PDB file of C-alpha atoms in Angstrom:
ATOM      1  CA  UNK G 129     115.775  76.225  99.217  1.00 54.00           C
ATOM      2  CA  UNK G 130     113.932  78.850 101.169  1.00 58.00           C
ATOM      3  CA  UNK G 131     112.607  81.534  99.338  1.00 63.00           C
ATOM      4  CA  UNK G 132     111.550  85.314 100.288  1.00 63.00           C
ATOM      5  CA  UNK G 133     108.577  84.906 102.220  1.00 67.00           C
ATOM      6  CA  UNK G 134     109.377  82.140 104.432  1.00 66.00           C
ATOM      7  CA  UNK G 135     112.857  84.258 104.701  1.00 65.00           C
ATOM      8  CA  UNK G 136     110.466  87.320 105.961  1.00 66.00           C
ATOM      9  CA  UNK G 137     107.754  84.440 108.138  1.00 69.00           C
ATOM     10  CA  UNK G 138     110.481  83.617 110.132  1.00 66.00           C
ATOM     11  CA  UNK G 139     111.798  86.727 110.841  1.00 64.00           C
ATOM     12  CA  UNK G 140     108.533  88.013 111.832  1.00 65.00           C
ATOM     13  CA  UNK G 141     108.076  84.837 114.380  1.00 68.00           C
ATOM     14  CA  UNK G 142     111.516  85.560 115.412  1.00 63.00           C
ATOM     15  CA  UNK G 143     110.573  88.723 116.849  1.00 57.00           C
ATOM     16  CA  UNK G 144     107.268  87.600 118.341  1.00 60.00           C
ATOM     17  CA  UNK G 145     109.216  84.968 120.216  1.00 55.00           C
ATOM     18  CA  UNK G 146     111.711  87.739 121.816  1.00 54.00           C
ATOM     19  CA  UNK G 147     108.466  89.350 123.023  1.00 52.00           C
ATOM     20  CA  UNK G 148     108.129  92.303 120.554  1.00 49.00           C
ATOM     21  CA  UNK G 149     105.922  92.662 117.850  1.00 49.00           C
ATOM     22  CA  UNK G 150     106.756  96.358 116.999  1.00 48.00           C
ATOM     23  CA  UNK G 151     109.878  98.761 117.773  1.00 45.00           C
ATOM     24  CA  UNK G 152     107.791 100.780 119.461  1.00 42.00           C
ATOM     25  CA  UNK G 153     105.934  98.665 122.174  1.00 47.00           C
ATOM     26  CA  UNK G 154     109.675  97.096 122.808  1.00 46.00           C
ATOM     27  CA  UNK G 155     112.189 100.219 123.071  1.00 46.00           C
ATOM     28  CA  UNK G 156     109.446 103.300 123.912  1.00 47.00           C
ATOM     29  CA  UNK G 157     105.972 104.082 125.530  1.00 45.00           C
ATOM     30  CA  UNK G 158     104.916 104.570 128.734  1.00 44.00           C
ATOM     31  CA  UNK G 159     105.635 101.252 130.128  1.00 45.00           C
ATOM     32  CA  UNK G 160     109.334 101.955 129.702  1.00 43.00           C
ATOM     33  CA  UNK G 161     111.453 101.452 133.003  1.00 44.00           C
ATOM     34  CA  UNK G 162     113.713 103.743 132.190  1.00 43.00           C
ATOM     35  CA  UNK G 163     110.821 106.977 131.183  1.00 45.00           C
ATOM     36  CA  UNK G 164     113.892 109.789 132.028  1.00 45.00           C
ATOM     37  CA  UNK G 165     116.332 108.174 129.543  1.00 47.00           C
ATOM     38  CA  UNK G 166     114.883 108.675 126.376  1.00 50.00           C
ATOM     39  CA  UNK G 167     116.939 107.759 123.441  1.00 47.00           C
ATOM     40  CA  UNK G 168     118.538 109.668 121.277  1.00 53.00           C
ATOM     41  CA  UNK G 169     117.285 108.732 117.195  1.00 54.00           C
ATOM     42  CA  UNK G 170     121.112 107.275 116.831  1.00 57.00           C
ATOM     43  CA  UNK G 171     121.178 105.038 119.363  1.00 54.00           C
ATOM     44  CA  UNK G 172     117.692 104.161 119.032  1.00 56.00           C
ATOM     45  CA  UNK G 173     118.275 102.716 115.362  1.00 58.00           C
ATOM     46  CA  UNK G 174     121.678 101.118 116.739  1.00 66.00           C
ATOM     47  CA  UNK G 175     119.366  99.149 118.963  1.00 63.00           C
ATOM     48  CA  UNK G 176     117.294  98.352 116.684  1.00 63.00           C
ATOM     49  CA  UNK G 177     119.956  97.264 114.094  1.00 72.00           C
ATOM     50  CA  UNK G 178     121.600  95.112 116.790  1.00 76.00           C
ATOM     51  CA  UNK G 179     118.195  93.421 117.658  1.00 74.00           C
ATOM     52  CA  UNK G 180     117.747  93.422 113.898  1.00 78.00           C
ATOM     53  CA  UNK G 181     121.591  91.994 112.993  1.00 79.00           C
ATOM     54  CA  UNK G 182     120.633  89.069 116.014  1.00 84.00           C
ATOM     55  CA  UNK G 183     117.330  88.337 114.389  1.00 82.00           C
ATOM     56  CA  UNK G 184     118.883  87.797 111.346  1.00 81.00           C
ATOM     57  CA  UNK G 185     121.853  85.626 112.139  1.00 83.00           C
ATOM     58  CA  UNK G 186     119.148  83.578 113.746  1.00 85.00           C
ATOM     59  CA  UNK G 187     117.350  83.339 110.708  1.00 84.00           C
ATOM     60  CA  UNK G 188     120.714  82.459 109.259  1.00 85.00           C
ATOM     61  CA  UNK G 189     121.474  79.788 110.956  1.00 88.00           C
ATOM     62  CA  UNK G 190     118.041  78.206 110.607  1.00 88.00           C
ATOM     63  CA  UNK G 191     118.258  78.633 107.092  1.00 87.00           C
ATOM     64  CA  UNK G 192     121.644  77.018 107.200  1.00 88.00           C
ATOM     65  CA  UNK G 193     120.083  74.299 109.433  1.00 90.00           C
ATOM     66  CA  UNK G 194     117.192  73.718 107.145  1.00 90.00           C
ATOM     67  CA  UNK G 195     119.397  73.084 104.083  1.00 88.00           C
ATOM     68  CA  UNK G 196     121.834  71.019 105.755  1.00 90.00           C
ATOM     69  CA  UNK G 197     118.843  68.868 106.287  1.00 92.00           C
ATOM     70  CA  UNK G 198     117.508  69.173 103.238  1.00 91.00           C
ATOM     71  CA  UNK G 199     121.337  67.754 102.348  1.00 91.00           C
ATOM     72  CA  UNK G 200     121.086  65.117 104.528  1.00 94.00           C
ATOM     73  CA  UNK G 201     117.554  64.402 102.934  1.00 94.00           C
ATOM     74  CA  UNK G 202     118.469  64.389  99.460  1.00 94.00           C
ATOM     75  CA  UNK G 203     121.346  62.268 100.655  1.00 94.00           C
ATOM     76  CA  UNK G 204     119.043  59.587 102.203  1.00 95.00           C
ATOM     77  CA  UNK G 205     116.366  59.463  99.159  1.00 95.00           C
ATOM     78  CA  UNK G 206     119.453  58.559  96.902  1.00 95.00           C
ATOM     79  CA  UNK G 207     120.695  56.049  99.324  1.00 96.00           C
ATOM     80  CA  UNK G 208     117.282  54.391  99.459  1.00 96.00           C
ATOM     81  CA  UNK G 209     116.695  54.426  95.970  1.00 96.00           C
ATOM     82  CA  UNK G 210     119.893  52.824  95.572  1.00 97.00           C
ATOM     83  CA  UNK G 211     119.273  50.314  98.328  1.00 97.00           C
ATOM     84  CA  UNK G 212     115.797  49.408  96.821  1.00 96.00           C
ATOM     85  CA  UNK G 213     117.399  49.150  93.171  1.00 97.00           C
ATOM     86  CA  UNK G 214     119.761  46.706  94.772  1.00 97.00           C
ATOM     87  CA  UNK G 215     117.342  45.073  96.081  1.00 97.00           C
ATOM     88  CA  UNK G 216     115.115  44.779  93.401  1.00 97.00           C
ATOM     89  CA  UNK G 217     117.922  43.341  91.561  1.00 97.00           C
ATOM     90  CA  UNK G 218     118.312  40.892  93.513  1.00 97.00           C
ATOM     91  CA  UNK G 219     115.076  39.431  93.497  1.00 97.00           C
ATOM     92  CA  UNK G 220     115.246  39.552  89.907  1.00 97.00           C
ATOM     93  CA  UNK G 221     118.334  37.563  89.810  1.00 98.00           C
ATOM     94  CA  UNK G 222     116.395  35.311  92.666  1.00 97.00           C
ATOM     95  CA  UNK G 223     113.425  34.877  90.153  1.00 97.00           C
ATOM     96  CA  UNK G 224     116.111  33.935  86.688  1.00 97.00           C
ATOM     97  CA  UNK G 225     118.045  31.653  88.989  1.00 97.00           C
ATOM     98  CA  UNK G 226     114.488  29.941  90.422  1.00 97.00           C
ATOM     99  CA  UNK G 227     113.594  29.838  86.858  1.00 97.00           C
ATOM    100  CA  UNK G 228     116.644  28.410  85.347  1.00 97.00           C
ATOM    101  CA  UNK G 229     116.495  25.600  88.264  1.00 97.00           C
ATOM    102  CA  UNK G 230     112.948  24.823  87.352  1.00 97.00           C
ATOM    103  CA  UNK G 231     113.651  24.607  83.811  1.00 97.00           C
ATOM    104  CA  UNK G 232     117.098  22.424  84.513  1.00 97.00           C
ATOM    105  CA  UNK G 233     115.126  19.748  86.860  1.00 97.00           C
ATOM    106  CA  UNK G 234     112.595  19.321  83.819  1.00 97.00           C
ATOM    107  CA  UNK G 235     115.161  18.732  81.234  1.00 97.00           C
ATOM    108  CA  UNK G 236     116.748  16.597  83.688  1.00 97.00           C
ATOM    109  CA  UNK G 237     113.731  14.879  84.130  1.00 96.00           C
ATOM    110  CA  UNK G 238     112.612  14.369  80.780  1.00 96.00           C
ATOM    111  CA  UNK G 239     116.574  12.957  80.153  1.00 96.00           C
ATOM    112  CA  UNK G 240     116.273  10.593  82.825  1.00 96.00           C
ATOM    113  CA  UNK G 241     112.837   9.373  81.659  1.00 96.00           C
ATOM    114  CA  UNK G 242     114.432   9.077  78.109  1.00 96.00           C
ATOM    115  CA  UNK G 243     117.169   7.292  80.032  1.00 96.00           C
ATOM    116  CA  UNK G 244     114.916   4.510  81.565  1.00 95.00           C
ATOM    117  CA  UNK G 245     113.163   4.098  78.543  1.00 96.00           C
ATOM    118  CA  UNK G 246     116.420   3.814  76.306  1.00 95.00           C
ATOM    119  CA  UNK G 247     117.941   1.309  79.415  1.00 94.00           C
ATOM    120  CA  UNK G 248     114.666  -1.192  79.014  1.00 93.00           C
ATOM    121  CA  UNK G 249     114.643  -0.967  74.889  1.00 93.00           C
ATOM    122  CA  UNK G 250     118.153  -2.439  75.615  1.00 92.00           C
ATOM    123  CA  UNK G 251     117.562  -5.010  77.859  1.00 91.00           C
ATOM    124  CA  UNK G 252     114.426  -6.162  75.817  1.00 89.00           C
ATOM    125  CA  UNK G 253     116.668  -6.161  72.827  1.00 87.00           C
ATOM    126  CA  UNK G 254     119.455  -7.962  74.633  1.00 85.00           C
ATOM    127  CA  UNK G 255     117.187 -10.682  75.635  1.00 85.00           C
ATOM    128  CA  UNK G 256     115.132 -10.586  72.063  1.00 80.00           C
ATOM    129  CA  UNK G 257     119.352 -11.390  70.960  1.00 82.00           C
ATOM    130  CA  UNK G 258     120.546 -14.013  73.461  1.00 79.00           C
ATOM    131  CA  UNK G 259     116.947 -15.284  72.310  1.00 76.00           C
ATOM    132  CA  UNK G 260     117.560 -15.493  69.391  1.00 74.00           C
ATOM    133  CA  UNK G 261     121.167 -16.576  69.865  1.00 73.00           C
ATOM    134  CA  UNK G 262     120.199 -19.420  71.586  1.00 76.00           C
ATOM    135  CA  UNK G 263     117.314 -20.591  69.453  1.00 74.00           C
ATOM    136  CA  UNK G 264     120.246 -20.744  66.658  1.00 73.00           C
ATOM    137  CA  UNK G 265     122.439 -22.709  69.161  1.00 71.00           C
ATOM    138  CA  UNK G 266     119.475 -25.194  69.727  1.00 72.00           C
ATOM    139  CA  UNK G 267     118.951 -25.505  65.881  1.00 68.00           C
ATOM    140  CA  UNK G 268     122.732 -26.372  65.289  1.00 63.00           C
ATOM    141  CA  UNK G 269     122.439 -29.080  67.607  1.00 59.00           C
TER     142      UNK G 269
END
């Protein structure tokens, strides 16, 4: 939003872009081409409320310019701040899912160990039974 006085700074470089800092030095003095035609006070304030009316549709349509932009920026920052949400989530979710694959290959590690270890408990008690089995055969006999 523009406020007051960089309503009236603009305004003021306005008319020391067109080459006039004062009514005077612009529409009068000596340097004047035109030194028989002097203006009337009428026309000389209808000049000077043209020049004036120009000025200030100028500084219209900067203002107008500037807050479109100012749009277009506010527009942007919540796009971005979207974007980087977004993306924050996602690395988030990256982390959880890292984490959760991490934590999955240790349990399936620690199974598979259990596995191995349940697999030869079996075997050695298979062969302490067909031991065993066969001792008892041998005695029978």
């Amino acid at each position: 939003m523009i406020n007051k006085h960089d309503f009236l700074f603009l305004l003021h470089n306005l008319d020391k872009e067109a080459g006039y800092d004062d009514y005077y030095s612009y529409y009068g003095g000596s340097d004047n081409e035109y030194e028989d035609e002097k203006l009337t006070p009428n026309e000389d304030w209808s000049i000077l409320n043209c020049a004036k009316r120009q000025r200030v549709h100028q500084v219209a349509s900067i203002i107008e310019l500037i807050r479109s932009n100012q749009a277009y920026n506010v527009n942007c920052n919540a796009e971005f701040k979207q974007s980087f949400e977004e993306a924050n989530r996602l690395c988030e979710y990256v982390k959880m899912m890292k984490f959760m694959e991490e934590s999955w290959q240790k349990k399936m590690n620690t199974l598979q160990s259990s596995m191995s270890i349940t697999k030869r408990r079996l075997k050695a008690e298979d062969s302490d039974r067909n031991l065993d089995a066969s001792e008892k055969a041998s005695d029978v006999h």
